[in-house]
Short mmCIF file of C-alpha atoms in Angstrom, two decimals:
data_model
loop_
_atom_site.label_atom_id
_atom_site.label_comp_id
_atom_site.label_asym_id
_atom_site.label_seq_id
_atom_site.Cartn_x
_atom_site.Cartn_y
_atom_site.Cartn_z
CA MET A 1 103.51 66.34 149.14
CA LYS A 2 106.69 64.50 148.72
CA ALA A 3 108.54 63.89 151.75
CA TRP A 4 112.10 65.07 149.72
CA LEU A 5 110.49 68.29 148.87
CA PRO A 6 111.61 71.28 151.75
CA PHE A 7 109.79 72.04 154.70
CA GLU A 8 109.00 75.43 153.74
CA TRP A 9 106.73 73.77 150.76
CA ILE A 10 104.98 71.11 152.71
CA ALA A 11 104.17 73.76 155.15
CA ALA A 12 102.88 76.42 152.47
CA TRP A 13 101.35 73.69 150.32
CA ARG A 14 99.55 72.41 153.82
CA PHE A 15 98.09 75.95 154.64
CA LEU A 16 96.76 76.14 151.25
CA ARG A 17 94.88 72.94 151.37
CA GLU A 18 93.69 73.51 154.50
CA GLY A 19 91.80 76.86 153.88
CA ARG A 20 90.84 75.08 150.28
CA MET A 21 87.51 77.47 149.62
CA GLN A 22 89.97 80.65 150.30
CA SER A 23 92.76 79.83 148.30
CA LEU A 24 90.09 78.53 144.95
CA LEU A 25 88.24 82.03 145.82
CA ILE A 26 91.73 84.17 145.27
CA ILE A 27 92.81 81.73 142.37
CA VAL A 28 90.02 82.27 140.73
CA GLY A 29 90.13 86.32 141.41
CA VAL A 30 93.76 86.37 140.12
CA GLY A 31 93.17 84.29 136.72
CA VAL A 32 90.12 86.70 136.18
CA GLY A 33 92.55 89.87 136.70
CA VAL A 34 95.02 87.91 134.49
CA ALA A 35 92.74 87.16 132.18
CA VAL A 36 91.57 90.81 131.58
CA ILE A 37 94.83 92.00 131.06
CA VAL A 38 95.98 89.55 128.69
CA PHE A 39 92.59 89.48 127.03
CA MET A 40 92.90 93.41 126.58
CA SER A 41 96.05 93.87 125.70
CA ALA A 42 96.09 91.40 122.82
CA LEU A 43 92.22 92.83 121.80
CA LEU A 44 94.16 96.70 121.95
CA SER A 45 97.67 95.79 119.84
CA GLY A 46 95.22 94.44 117.55
CA LEU A 47 93.28 96.98 116.95
CA GLN A 48 96.21 99.25 116.85
CA ASP A 49 97.67 97.32 114.19
CA ASN A 50 94.51 96.80 112.18
CA LEU A 51 94.14 100.85 112.69
CA ILE A 52 97.61 101.59 111.56
CA LYS A 53 97.51 99.53 108.61
CA ARG A 54 94.27 100.95 107.10
CA THR A 55 95.79 104.54 107.74
CA LEU A 56 98.91 102.92 106.27
CA SER A 57 97.43 101.45 103.10
CA SER A 58 97.20 104.43 101.01
CA GLN A 59 100.21 106.60 102.26
CA PRO A 60 103.89 105.64 102.60
CA HIS A 61 105.88 105.56 105.82
CA ILE A 62 108.15 108.50 104.78
CA THR A 63 107.61 111.27 101.77
CA LEU A 64 110.21 113.14 100.70
CA LEU A 65 109.75 116.05 99.10
CA PRO A 66 111.51 119.67 97.70
CA VAL A 67 112.15 122.40 100.21
CA GLU A 68 109.58 125.33 99.69
CA GLU A 69 110.65 128.06 98.45
CA VAL A 70 110.65 131.32 100.64
CA ALA A 71 108.58 134.03 99.60
CA ARG A 72 110.54 137.39 98.33
CA PRO A 73 109.59 140.54 99.99
CA GLN A 74 109.19 143.10 97.14
CA GLN A 75 109.16 146.90 97.84
CA ALA A 76 105.58 148.54 97.76
CA SER A 77 105.24 152.36 95.62
CA ALA A 78 107.27 155.33 96.98
CA ALA A 79 104.30 156.27 98.92
CA ASN A 80 103.93 153.14 100.13
CA THR A 81 107.02 151.82 102.18
CA ALA A 82 105.33 148.94 103.73
CA LEU A 83 106.87 145.55 102.74
CA ARG A 84 104.63 142.90 101.07
CA LEU A 85 105.12 139.38 100.69
CA GLN A 86 105.58 137.95 96.55
CA LYS A 87 104.45 134.65 96.50
CA ASN A 88 106.31 133.08 93.44
CA ALA A 89 104.34 131.44 90.80
CA GLN A 90 103.23 127.89 91.49
CA ARG A 91 104.86 125.62 89.37
CA LEU A 92 105.50 121.69 90.46
CA ARG A 93 108.59 121.59 91.70
CA THR A 94 111.24 118.39 91.29
CA ILE A 95 114.00 116.71 93.73
CA ASP A 96 117.47 117.34 92.07
CA GLN A 97 119.14 114.10 91.25
CA TRP A 98 116.38 111.97 92.35
CA GLN A 99 118.18 108.61 90.56
CA THR A 100 121.30 109.39 92.79
CA LEU A 101 119.37 109.51 95.88
CA ARG A 102 116.99 106.64 95.18
CA ASP A 103 119.57 104.61 94.97
CA ARG A 104 121.59 105.68 97.67
CA LEU A 105 118.42 105.34 100.38
CA GLN A 106 117.84 101.87 98.90
CA GLY A 107 121.15 100.74 100.44
CA TRP A 108 119.91 102.11 103.86
CA PRO A 109 119.32 99.03 106.29
CA GLU A 110 116.29 100.69 108.14
CA ILE A 111 114.33 100.80 104.38
CA ALA A 112 112.64 98.29 103.03
CA ALA A 113 111.46 99.93 99.55
CA VAL A 114 111.92 103.46 97.89
CA SER A 115 109.75 104.53 95.19
CA PRO A 116 110.01 107.75 92.63
CA VAL A 117 106.64 109.57 92.18
CA ALA A 118 105.69 112.50 89.94
CA SER A 119 102.44 114.35 91.01
CA GLY A 120 100.49 116.48 90.11
CA PRO A 121 96.79 118.12 90.00
CA ALA A 122 94.82 117.48 86.90
CA PHE A 123 91.14 116.76 85.49
CA ALA A 124 89.92 113.13 84.76
CA ILE A 125 87.07 113.74 81.79
CA ARG A 126 84.84 111.07 80.27
CA GLY A 127 82.13 112.14 78.31
CA GLU A 128 80.36 115.26 80.02
CA ALA A 129 81.77 114.37 83.66
CA SER A 130 84.89 115.98 85.23
CA LYS A 131 86.43 115.50 88.34
CA ALA A 132 89.49 117.08 90.00
CA ILE A 133 91.94 114.18 90.55
CA THR A 134 95.63 113.76 91.43
CA VAL A 135 97.88 112.02 88.89
CA LEU A 136 100.74 109.97 90.25
CA GLY A 137 103.30 108.70 87.81
CA ILE A 138 104.76 105.82 89.51
CA GLU A 139 107.37 102.58 88.99
CA PRO A 140 104.60 100.14 89.98
CA GLU A 141 107.08 97.41 90.87
CA ARG A 142 108.54 99.76 93.10
CA TYR A 143 105.70 101.18 93.91
CA ASN A 144 104.03 98.41 94.86
CA ARG A 145 107.18 97.68 97.64
CA VAL A 146 105.88 100.88 99.32
CA ILE A 147 101.78 100.65 99.24
CA ALA A 148 100.57 97.30 97.92
CA LEU A 149 98.54 98.69 95.28
CA THR A 150 97.92 95.28 93.70
CA GLU A 151 96.50 93.84 96.59
CA ARG A 152 93.95 96.30 96.35
CA LEU A 153 92.41 95.94 93.14
CA THR A 154 89.08 94.88 92.78
CA ALA A 155 88.77 94.57 89.08
CA GLY A 156 91.81 94.53 86.63
CA GLN A 157 95.46 94.72 86.63
CA LEU A 158 98.05 96.74 88.16
CA ARG A 159 99.78 98.07 84.50
CA VAL A 160 100.45 101.68 83.79
CA GLY A 161 102.60 101.47 80.70
CA ALA A 162 101.96 103.86 77.76
CA GLY A 163 98.45 105.09 77.79
CA GLU A 164 97.25 103.28 80.15
CA ALA A 165 96.28 103.74 84.02
CA VAL A 166 94.51 102.65 87.18
CA ILE A 167 91.97 104.74 89.38
CA GLY A 168 89.64 104.26 92.45
CA ILE A 169 86.58 102.80 92.58
CA GLU A 170 85.30 105.79 93.67
CA LEU A 171 86.33 107.57 90.82
CA ALA A 172 85.23 104.98 88.58
CA LYS A 173 81.64 105.40 89.96
CA ASP A 174 81.44 109.33 89.45
CA LEU A 175 82.98 109.06 85.99
CA GLY A 176 80.85 105.93 85.25
CA ALA A 177 83.60 104.50 83.87
CA GLU A 178 84.98 100.29 83.91
CA VAL A 179 88.07 98.42 83.10
CA GLY A 180 88.41 98.90 79.59
CA ASP A 181 87.17 102.07 79.34
CA LYS A 182 88.63 105.63 78.06
CA LEU A 183 89.47 108.24 79.88
CA ARG A 184 90.82 112.02 79.47
CA LEU A 185 93.41 113.52 81.60
CA SER A 186 93.62 117.02 81.67
CA VAL A 187 95.85 119.72 83.18
CA ALA A 188 95.88 123.51 83.92
CA ASP A 189 98.65 124.33 81.30
CA GLY A 190 96.56 122.79 78.32
CA ARG A 191 98.02 119.20 78.07
CA SER A 192 96.44 116.59 77.91
CA GLU A 193 96.97 112.28 77.82
CA THR A 194 94.08 110.06 76.76
CA LEU A 195 94.68 106.47 78.96
CA THR A 196 92.95 103.14 79.02
CA ILE A 197 91.82 102.35 82.49
CA THR A 198 93.63 98.80 82.86
CA GLY A 199 92.86 98.23 86.85
CA LEU A 200 90.13 99.68 89.97
CA PHE A 201 91.58 100.19 93.55
CA ASP A 202 90.41 100.33 96.89
CA LEU A 203 92.74 101.63 99.70
CA GLY A 204 89.91 101.67 101.81
CA ASN A 205 89.97 105.90 101.70
CA LYS A 206 87.19 107.19 100.09
CA GLY A 207 89.04 110.41 99.55
CA VAL A 208 92.15 108.08 97.96
CA ASN A 209 89.59 106.25 95.72
CA ALA A 210 87.92 109.67 94.62
CA ARG A 211 91.20 111.65 93.82
CA ASN A 212 94.26 109.67 92.93
CA VAL A 213 94.46 108.34 89.40
CA TYR A 214 97.87 106.04 89.01
CA VAL A 215 99.81 106.13 85.62
CA GLY A 216 103.24 105.44 84.18
CA LEU A 217 106.25 107.41 85.76
CA ARG A 218 107.02 109.04 82.23
CA THR A 219 103.33 109.48 81.55
CA ALA A 220 103.07 111.95 84.33
CA GLN A 221 106.53 113.31 83.87
CA SER A 222 105.33 114.58 80.40
CA LEU A 223 101.71 115.60 81.06
CA LEU A 224 102.77 117.87 84.42
CA ASP A 225 105.71 119.16 82.57
CA LEU A 226 108.43 117.46 84.72
CA VAL A 227 110.80 116.18 81.94
CA GLY A 228 112.56 113.78 83.58
CA GLY A 229 112.12 114.95 87.39
CA VAL A 230 109.81 113.37 90.41
CA SER A 231 108.08 115.87 92.69
CA SER A 232 108.56 112.78 95.29
CA ILE A 233 110.24 109.83 96.65
CA ASP A 234 108.14 107.41 98.74
CA LEU A 235 109.58 105.19 101.42
CA ALA A 236 108.85 102.01 103.31
CA LEU A 237 110.39 101.27 106.63
CA HIS A 238 111.21 97.81 108.43
CA ASP A 239 110.32 99.56 111.69
CA LEU A 240 106.90 102.02 111.47
CA ASP A 241 108.32 103.47 114.82
CA LEU A 242 111.48 105.01 113.41
CA ALA A 243 109.87 106.62 110.85
CA GLU A 244 110.33 110.53 112.58
CA GLN A 245 113.53 109.81 113.44
CA LEU A 246 114.85 108.63 110.43
CA ALA A 247 112.69 111.44 108.86
CA ARG A 248 115.08 114.10 110.54
CA ARG A 249 118.12 112.20 109.63
CA ILE A 250 117.12 112.09 105.92
CA ALA A 251 116.17 115.94 105.92
CA GLY A 252 119.51 116.66 107.29
CA GLU A 253 121.29 115.04 105.24
CA THR A 254 119.28 115.85 102.19
CA GLY A 255 117.86 119.28 102.57
CA LEU A 256 115.08 117.78 101.28
CA THR A 257 111.42 117.83 103.36
CA ALA A 258 111.07 114.58 105.11
CA ASP A 259 107.54 114.00 106.21
CA SER A 260 107.19 110.98 108.16
CA TRP A 261 103.72 108.79 109.03
CA ILE A 262 103.75 110.35 112.32
CA LYS A 263 104.02 113.97 112.02
CA THR A 264 101.28 113.40 108.89
CA ASN A 265 98.99 111.56 111.24
CA ALA A 266 99.57 113.69 114.20
CA GLN A 267 96.32 113.58 115.65
CA PHE A 268 95.68 109.53 115.05
CA VAL A 269 98.87 108.85 116.62
CA THR A 270 98.29 111.07 119.57
CA ALA A 271 94.78 109.40 120.32
CA LEU A 272 96.92 105.65 120.21
CA THR A 273 99.63 107.04 122.80
CA SER A 274 96.47 108.04 124.88
CA GLN A 275 94.41 104.78 124.21
CA ARG A 276 97.94 103.08 125.16
CA VAL A 277 98.14 105.26 128.54
CA SER A 278 94.67 104.72 129.86
CA SER A 279 95.26 100.95 129.04
CA ASN A 280 98.59 100.53 131.12
CA VAL A 281 96.68 102.88 133.90
CA ILE A 282 93.99 99.92 133.96
CA ARG A 283 95.72 97.35 133.98
CA PHE A 284 97.92 98.79 137.00
CA PHE A 285 94.67 99.14 138.81
CA ILE A 286 93.58 95.43 137.82
CA ALA A 287 97.25 94.07 139.38
CA LEU A 288 96.63 96.25 142.62
CA SER A 289 93.60 94.82 143.04
CA VAL A 290 95.08 91.53 142.59
CA ALA A 291 97.70 92.22 144.93
CA PHE A 292 95.22 93.24 147.72
CA GLY A 293 92.97 90.24 147.52
CA ILE A 294 95.89 87.65 147.71
CA ALA A 295 97.36 90.16 151.01
CA SER A 296 94.03 89.93 152.53
CA VAL A 297 93.93 86.14 152.27
CA LEU A 298 97.21 85.82 153.66
CA VAL A 299 96.37 87.81 156.71
CA VAL A 300 93.32 86.17 157.83
CA SER A 301 95.68 82.82 157.08
CA VAL A 302 98.27 84.31 159.70
CA ILE A 303 95.16 85.09 162.30
CA GLN A 304 93.79 81.62 161.67
CA ARG A 305 97.01 80.31 161.70
CA SER A 306 98.51 81.95 164.52
CA LYS A 307 98.61 78.95 166.89
CA GLU A 308 100.41 76.49 164.24
CA ILE A 309 102.65 79.19 163.67
CA GLY A 310 103.53 79.41 167.39
CA ILE A 311 103.64 75.59 167.80
CA LEU A 312 106.13 75.69 164.14
CA ARG A 313 108.42 78.80 166.10
CA ALA A 314 108.31 76.36 169.03
CA MET A 315 109.14 73.03 167.05
CA GLY A 316 112.44 75.20 165.51
CA ALA A 317 111.28 76.76 162.91
CA THR A 318 113.21 79.84 161.91
CA GLN A 319 111.86 83.17 161.27
CA ALA A 320 113.24 83.00 157.49
CA GLN A 321 111.22 79.85 157.38
CA MET A 322 107.87 80.92 158.33
CA LEU A 323 108.47 84.10 155.90
CA ARG A 324 109.16 81.87 153.15
CA ILE A 325 106.49 79.58 153.40
CA PHE A 326 104.13 82.65 153.15
CA LEU A 327 106.02 84.04 150.10
CA LEU A 328 105.45 80.85 148.71
CA GLN A 329 101.69 80.77 149.46
CA GLY A 330 101.53 83.85 147.08
CA GLY A 331 104.27 82.55 144.57
CA ILE A 332 101.69 79.48 144.17
CA VAL A 333 98.41 81.21 143.97
CA GLY A 334 99.88 83.79 141.70
CA PHE A 335 101.18 80.93 139.79
CA PHE A 336 97.67 78.91 139.38
CA GLY A 337 95.97 82.02 138.89
CA SER A 338 97.88 83.16 136.19
CA LEU A 339 97.30 79.59 134.30
CA LEU A 340 93.60 79.80 134.97
CA GLY A 341 93.93 83.40 133.66
CA SER A 342 96.11 82.69 130.25
CA LEU A 343 93.17 79.84 129.49
CA LEU A 344 90.46 82.14 129.94
CA ALA A 345 92.44 84.63 128.08
CA TRP A 346 92.44 82.42 125.30
CA SER A 347 89.24 81.07 125.31
CA LEU A 348 87.51 84.79 125.66
CA LEU A 349 90.12 85.83 122.10
CA VAL A 350 88.92 82.47 120.30
CA LEU A 351 85.09 83.77 121.08
CA TRP A 352 85.85 87.27 120.29
CA GLN A 353 87.31 86.36 116.67
CA LEU A 354 84.00 84.04 116.14
CA LEU A 355 81.29 86.57 116.92
CA ALA A 356 82.94 89.45 116.07
CA ARG A 357 82.58 89.70 112.53
CA ASN A 358 81.96 92.25 109.79
CA PRO A 359 78.77 92.01 107.51
CA ASP A 360 80.32 89.96 105.01
CA GLY A 361 81.07 87.12 107.42
CA THR A 362 85.05 87.97 107.82
CA ALA A 363 86.94 88.89 110.96
CA MET A 364 86.60 92.20 112.13
CA PHE A 365 90.19 92.26 112.81
CA VAL A 366 92.90 89.89 113.40
CA ILE A 367 94.45 89.20 116.79
CA SER A 368 97.07 87.54 117.51
CA VAL A 369 98.50 86.12 121.17
CA GLU A 370 102.25 86.94 121.35
CA PRO A 371 103.59 83.89 123.65
CA GLY A 372 105.51 86.78 125.20
CA LEU A 373 102.45 88.53 126.83
CA VAL A 374 100.99 85.62 128.40
CA LEU A 375 104.19 85.02 130.16
CA THR A 376 104.75 88.07 130.97
CA ALA A 377 101.14 88.29 132.28
CA ALA A 378 101.89 84.81 134.33
CA GLY A 379 105.29 86.26 135.71
CA GLY A 380 103.65 89.05 136.60
CA ALA A 381 100.91 88.03 138.73
CA SER A 382 103.01 85.39 140.28
CA VAL A 383 105.86 88.28 141.21
CA VAL A 384 102.08 90.19 142.52
CA GLY A 385 101.51 87.04 144.53
CA ILE A 386 105.04 86.94 146.49
CA LEU A 387 104.78 91.11 146.95
CA ALA A 388 101.36 90.79 148.41
CA ALA A 389 102.52 87.86 150.29
CA LEU A 390 105.36 89.77 152.13
CA LEU A 391 103.72 91.70 154.74
CA PRO A 392 101.43 88.67 155.63
CA ALA A 393 104.99 86.51 155.76
CA ARG A 394 106.77 89.09 157.81
CA ARG A 395 103.83 88.91 160.23
CA ALA A 396 103.76 85.40 160.72
CA ALA A 397 107.68 85.53 160.71
CA GLN A 398 107.91 88.17 163.72
CA LEU A 399 104.87 86.16 165.76
CA ASP A 400 106.26 85.25 169.77
CA PRO A 401 106.08 81.35 169.87
CA VAL A 402 104.61 81.43 173.60
CA VAL A 403 101.82 84.06 173.15
CA ALA A 404 100.60 82.77 169.92
CA ILE A 405 100.26 79.27 171.46
CA ARG A 406 98.58 80.59 174.21
CA GLY A 407 96.37 82.55 171.85
#
């Protein structure tokens, strides 16, 4: 060590060098702990991002719907005074003044994209084959910013002009249809429309691929008898985590029903939250085991070096200096352990990306290591090392030099 270094640094470094094997083992132990924390955090983050991305590949972050109509109580016959609820006739409801609302929401800083949709049930008919489907009338430029439909095309183009439609790969398989084929859509009141299939999509959801048929907004309005109206407005947000909060705000200001992806996928979100909690518990116990490892090594070091400590005290070293010597040892062990752990975690993540592959050879999911995660883990390991050294450091500082030298 350089002579210009403070006395505490020189003593701490020499104590660690004298017990090389102990120091090496505890540094490796800290490194393994840090590596597990970084690797597990990055893996879990990548997995959750992938699951959320897949879940939201076929649905908007927030969907605005007309308010449900309340069933009216109707008086029964005079002989029976009980009330019964009479449901309104089923019909597609529309959002009033949706153009104004669309333009208004587009100006909100939290909202990335707004897309009106006219949707309703219908039948897709080709030859003898018939399937129940959902017709979705969209403005493709707007809708593509909410759900990246263009990126999900497996054939053809996202073209939904007059007389054109884009269908899912499962529906195409069920009907035996391909791009360029004709498809007839029919609704309950007898209206029908014959369309040309211009594209096939795969949104990663078999049900959606078998059910959704995208057409132009005006085509859907005409087919579903929604004259100039839309049945919902889909929103994409810049921050997914704000979905529920923003949905409540929009519902309060507009009077519409606002369903966020968090509410729609409540069980999925609960599972993700539980996963995060369990991961945090595991990380806590890993950090705790690292702390106990550092503390045990330094306690042994205090016992083994009690005479040296006594001599240093007799030569004029203060209690504060002895305290700092052992705290520095803990910090040094934590620092070098965190460097080793970060390198090990990076190696494990690279190995995972090489080995964890889908059958087609593509990566199972993307794992990105945030620099903040590594810095947090490294800083945390150093802090844990210092805190773990606190007890043995106090014990070393409180040793009576005379008793320590006599041994």
